[in-house]
CSV table of C-alpha atoms in Angstrom, one decimal:
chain,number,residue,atom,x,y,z
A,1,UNK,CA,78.2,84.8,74.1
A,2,UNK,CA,76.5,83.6,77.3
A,3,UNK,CA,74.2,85.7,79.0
A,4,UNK,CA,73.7,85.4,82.9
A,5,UNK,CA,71.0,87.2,84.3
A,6,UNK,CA,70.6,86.9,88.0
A,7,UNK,CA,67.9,86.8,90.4
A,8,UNK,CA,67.9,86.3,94.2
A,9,UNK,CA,65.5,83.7,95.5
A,10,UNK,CA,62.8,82.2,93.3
A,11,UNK,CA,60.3,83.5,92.2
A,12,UNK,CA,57.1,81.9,91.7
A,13,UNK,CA,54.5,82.0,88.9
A,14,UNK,CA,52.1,84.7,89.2
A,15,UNK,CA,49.9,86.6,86.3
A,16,UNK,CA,50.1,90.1,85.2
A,17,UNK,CA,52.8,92.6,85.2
A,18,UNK,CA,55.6,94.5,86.3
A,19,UNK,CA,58.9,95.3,85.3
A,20,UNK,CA,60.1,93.3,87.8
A,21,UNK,CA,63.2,94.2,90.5
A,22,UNK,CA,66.5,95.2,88.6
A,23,UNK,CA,69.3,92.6,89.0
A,24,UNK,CA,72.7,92.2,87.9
A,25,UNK,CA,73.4,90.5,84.3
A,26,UNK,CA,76.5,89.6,82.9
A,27,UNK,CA,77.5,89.3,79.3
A,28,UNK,CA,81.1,87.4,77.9
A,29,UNK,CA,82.7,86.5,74.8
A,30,UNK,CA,82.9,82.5,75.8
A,31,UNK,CA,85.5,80.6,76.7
A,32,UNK,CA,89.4,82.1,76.5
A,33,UNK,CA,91.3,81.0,73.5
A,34,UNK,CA,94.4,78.9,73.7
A,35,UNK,CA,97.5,80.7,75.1
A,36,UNK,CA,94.8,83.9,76.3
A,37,UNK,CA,93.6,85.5,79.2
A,38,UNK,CA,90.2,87.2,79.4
A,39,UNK,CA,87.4,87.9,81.8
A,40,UNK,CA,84.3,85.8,82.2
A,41,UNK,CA,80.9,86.2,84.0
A,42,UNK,CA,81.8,84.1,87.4
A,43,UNK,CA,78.3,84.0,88.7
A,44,UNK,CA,76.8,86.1,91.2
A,45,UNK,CA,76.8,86.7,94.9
A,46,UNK,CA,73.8,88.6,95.3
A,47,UNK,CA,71.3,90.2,92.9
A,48,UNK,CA,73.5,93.2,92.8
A,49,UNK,CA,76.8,91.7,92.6
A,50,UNK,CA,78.9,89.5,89.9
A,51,UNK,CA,81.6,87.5,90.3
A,52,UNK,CA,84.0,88.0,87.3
A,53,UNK,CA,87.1,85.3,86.7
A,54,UNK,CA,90.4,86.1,84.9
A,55,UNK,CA,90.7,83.1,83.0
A,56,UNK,CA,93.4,81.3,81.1
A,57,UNK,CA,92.9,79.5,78.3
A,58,UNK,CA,95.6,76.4,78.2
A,59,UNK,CA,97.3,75.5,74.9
A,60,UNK,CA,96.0,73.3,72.1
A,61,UNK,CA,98.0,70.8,73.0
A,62,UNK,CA,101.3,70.9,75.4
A,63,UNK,CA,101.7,72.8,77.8
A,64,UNK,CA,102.6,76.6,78.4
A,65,UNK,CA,104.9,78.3,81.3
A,66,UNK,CA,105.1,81.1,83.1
A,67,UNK,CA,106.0,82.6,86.2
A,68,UNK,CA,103.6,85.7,86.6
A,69,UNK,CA,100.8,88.2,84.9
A,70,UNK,CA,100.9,92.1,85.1
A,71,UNK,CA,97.7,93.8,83.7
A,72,UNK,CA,95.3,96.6,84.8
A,73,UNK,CA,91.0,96.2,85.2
A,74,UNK,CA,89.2,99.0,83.4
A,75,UNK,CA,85.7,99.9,84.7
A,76,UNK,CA,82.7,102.5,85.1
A,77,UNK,CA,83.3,103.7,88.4
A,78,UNK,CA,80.0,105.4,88.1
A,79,UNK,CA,78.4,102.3,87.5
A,80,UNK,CA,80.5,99.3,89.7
A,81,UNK,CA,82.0,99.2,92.4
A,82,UNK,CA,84.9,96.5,93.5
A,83,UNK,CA,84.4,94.6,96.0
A,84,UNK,CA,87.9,93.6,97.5
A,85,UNK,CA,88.7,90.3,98.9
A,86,UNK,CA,89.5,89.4,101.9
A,87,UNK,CA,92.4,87.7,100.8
A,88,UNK,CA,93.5,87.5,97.1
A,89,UNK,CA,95.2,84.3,95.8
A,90,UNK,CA,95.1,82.3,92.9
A,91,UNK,CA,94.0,78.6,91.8
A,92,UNK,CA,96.5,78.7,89.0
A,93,UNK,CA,99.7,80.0,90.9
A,94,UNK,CA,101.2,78.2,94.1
A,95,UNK,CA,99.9,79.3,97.3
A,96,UNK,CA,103.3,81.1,97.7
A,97,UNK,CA,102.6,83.6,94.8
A,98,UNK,CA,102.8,87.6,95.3
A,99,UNK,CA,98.7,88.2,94.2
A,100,UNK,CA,98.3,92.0,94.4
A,101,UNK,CA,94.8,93.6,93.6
A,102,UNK,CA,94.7,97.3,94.5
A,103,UNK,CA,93.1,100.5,92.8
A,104,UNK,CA,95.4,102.1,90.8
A,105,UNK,CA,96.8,105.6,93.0
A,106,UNK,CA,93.4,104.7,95.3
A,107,UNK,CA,91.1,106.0,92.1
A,108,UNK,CA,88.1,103.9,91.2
A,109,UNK,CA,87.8,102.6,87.6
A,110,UNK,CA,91.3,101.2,87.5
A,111,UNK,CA,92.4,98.0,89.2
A,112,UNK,CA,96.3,97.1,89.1
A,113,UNK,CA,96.6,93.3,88.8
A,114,UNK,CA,100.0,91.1,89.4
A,115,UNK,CA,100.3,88.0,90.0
A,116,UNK,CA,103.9,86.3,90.5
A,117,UNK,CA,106.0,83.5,91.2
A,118,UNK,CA,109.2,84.6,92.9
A,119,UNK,CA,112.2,83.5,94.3
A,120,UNK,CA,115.1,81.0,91.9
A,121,UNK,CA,113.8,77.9,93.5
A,122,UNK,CA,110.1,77.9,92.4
A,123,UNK,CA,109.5,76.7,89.0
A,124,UNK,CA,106.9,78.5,86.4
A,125,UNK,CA,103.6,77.4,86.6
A,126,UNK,CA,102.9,74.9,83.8
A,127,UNK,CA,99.5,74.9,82.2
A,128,UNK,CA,97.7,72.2,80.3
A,129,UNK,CA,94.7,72.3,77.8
A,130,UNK,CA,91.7,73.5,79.1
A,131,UNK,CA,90.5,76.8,80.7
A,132,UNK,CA,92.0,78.1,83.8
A,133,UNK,CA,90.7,80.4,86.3
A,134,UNK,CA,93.6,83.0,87.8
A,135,UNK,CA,91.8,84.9,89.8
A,136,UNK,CA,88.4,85.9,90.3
A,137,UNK,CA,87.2,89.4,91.1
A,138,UNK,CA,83.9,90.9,92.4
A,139,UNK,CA,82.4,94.1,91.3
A,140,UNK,CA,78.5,95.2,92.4
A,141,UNK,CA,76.2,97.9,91.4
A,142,UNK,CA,77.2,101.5,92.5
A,143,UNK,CA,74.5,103.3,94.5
A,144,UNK,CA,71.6,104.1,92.8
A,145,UNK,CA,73.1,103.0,89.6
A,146,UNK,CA,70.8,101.5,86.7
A,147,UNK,CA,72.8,100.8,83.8
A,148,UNK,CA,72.9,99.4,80.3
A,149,UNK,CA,76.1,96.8,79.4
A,150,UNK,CA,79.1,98.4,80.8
A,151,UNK,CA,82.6,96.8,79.3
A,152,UNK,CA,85.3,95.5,81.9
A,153,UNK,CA,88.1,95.6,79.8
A,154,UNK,CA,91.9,94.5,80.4
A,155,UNK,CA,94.9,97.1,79.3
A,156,UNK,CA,98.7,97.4,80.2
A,157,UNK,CA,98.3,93.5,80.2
A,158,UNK,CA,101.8,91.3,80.8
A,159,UNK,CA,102.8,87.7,80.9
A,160,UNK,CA,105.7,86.7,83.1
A,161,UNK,CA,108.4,84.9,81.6
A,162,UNK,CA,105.7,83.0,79.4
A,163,UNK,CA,106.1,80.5,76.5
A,164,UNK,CA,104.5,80.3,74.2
A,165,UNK,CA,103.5,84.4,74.4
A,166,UNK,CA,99.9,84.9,75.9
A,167,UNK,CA,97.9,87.3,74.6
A,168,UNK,CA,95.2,89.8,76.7
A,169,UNK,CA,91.7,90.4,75.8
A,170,UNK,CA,87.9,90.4,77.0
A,171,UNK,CA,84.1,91.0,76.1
A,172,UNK,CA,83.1,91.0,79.2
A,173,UNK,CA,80.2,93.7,80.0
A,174,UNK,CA,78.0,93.8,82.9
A,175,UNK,CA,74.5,95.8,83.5
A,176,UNK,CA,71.8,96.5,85.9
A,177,UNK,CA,68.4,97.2,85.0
């Protein structure tokens, strides 16, 4: 797994002390397997809020289609917060794909993901080996919230039209303290 704590600034040496300022620190279970999608620590944006990527991992060899993914975010509303963007879109799918990212029935702790190619003349998206970000997403500390590793977690999960099947799954957890 691969630990990312995350600081603002630098800090310099000093002696003695301290607990130090809380920051945001993300946790994963590594790279996505072939033919999977999971969540991975993206990085962070400031020292109260992470970066997470849906990722993709590409076939052993080959290649793999498909023309969309369907799956719901699952986190602590009492702990994060999503931070929408401004505009969603994907690296993976054509700049023409339907990229939808809303909370599900406007209640926090559930995010309603799809992702599609549509219309008969665009072709599936064809992925090689390697991993493959589809989307990234940002959540930060909720107010006053000092918290312990809190799981992001992927459910109701869908490929599109895929082949070979893709399976759904993460370790992601992220914490402030």
């Amino acid at each position: 797994a691969v630990a990312l704590p995350i600081g603002v600034g630098c800090g310099g040496g000093g002696g003695g002390g301290g607990g130090g300022t809380p920051e945001i620190a993300c946790t994963d279970g590594d790279e996505a397997a072939a033919n999977a999608v999971t969540l991975t620590c993206g990085g962070a944006t400031n020292s109260t809020t992470e970066r997470v990527d849906v990722v993709l991992g590409g076939p052993a060899s080959g290649t793999t289609t498909l023309r969309g993914l369907n799956f719901d975010v699952i986190y602590e509303p009492a702990n994060l917060e999503y931070v929408p963007a401004a505009t969603d879109t994907s690296p993976l799918f054509s700049p023409n794909a339907l990229v939808a990212v809303q909370p599900y029935n406007n209640e926090l702790g559930r995010l309603v993901v799809s992702i599609q190619e549509y219309g008969s003349v665009v072709a599936p998206v064809s992925v090689g080996t390697g991993q493959h970000v589809v989307l990234s997403l940002s959540f930060r500390r909720a107010a006053g919230a000092t918290f312990g590793p809190t799981p992001l977690t992927l459910e109701n999960a869908e490929a599109t039209s895929a082949f070979p099947t893709i399976s759904f799954g993460s370790g992601l957890a992220l914490s402030y303290q």
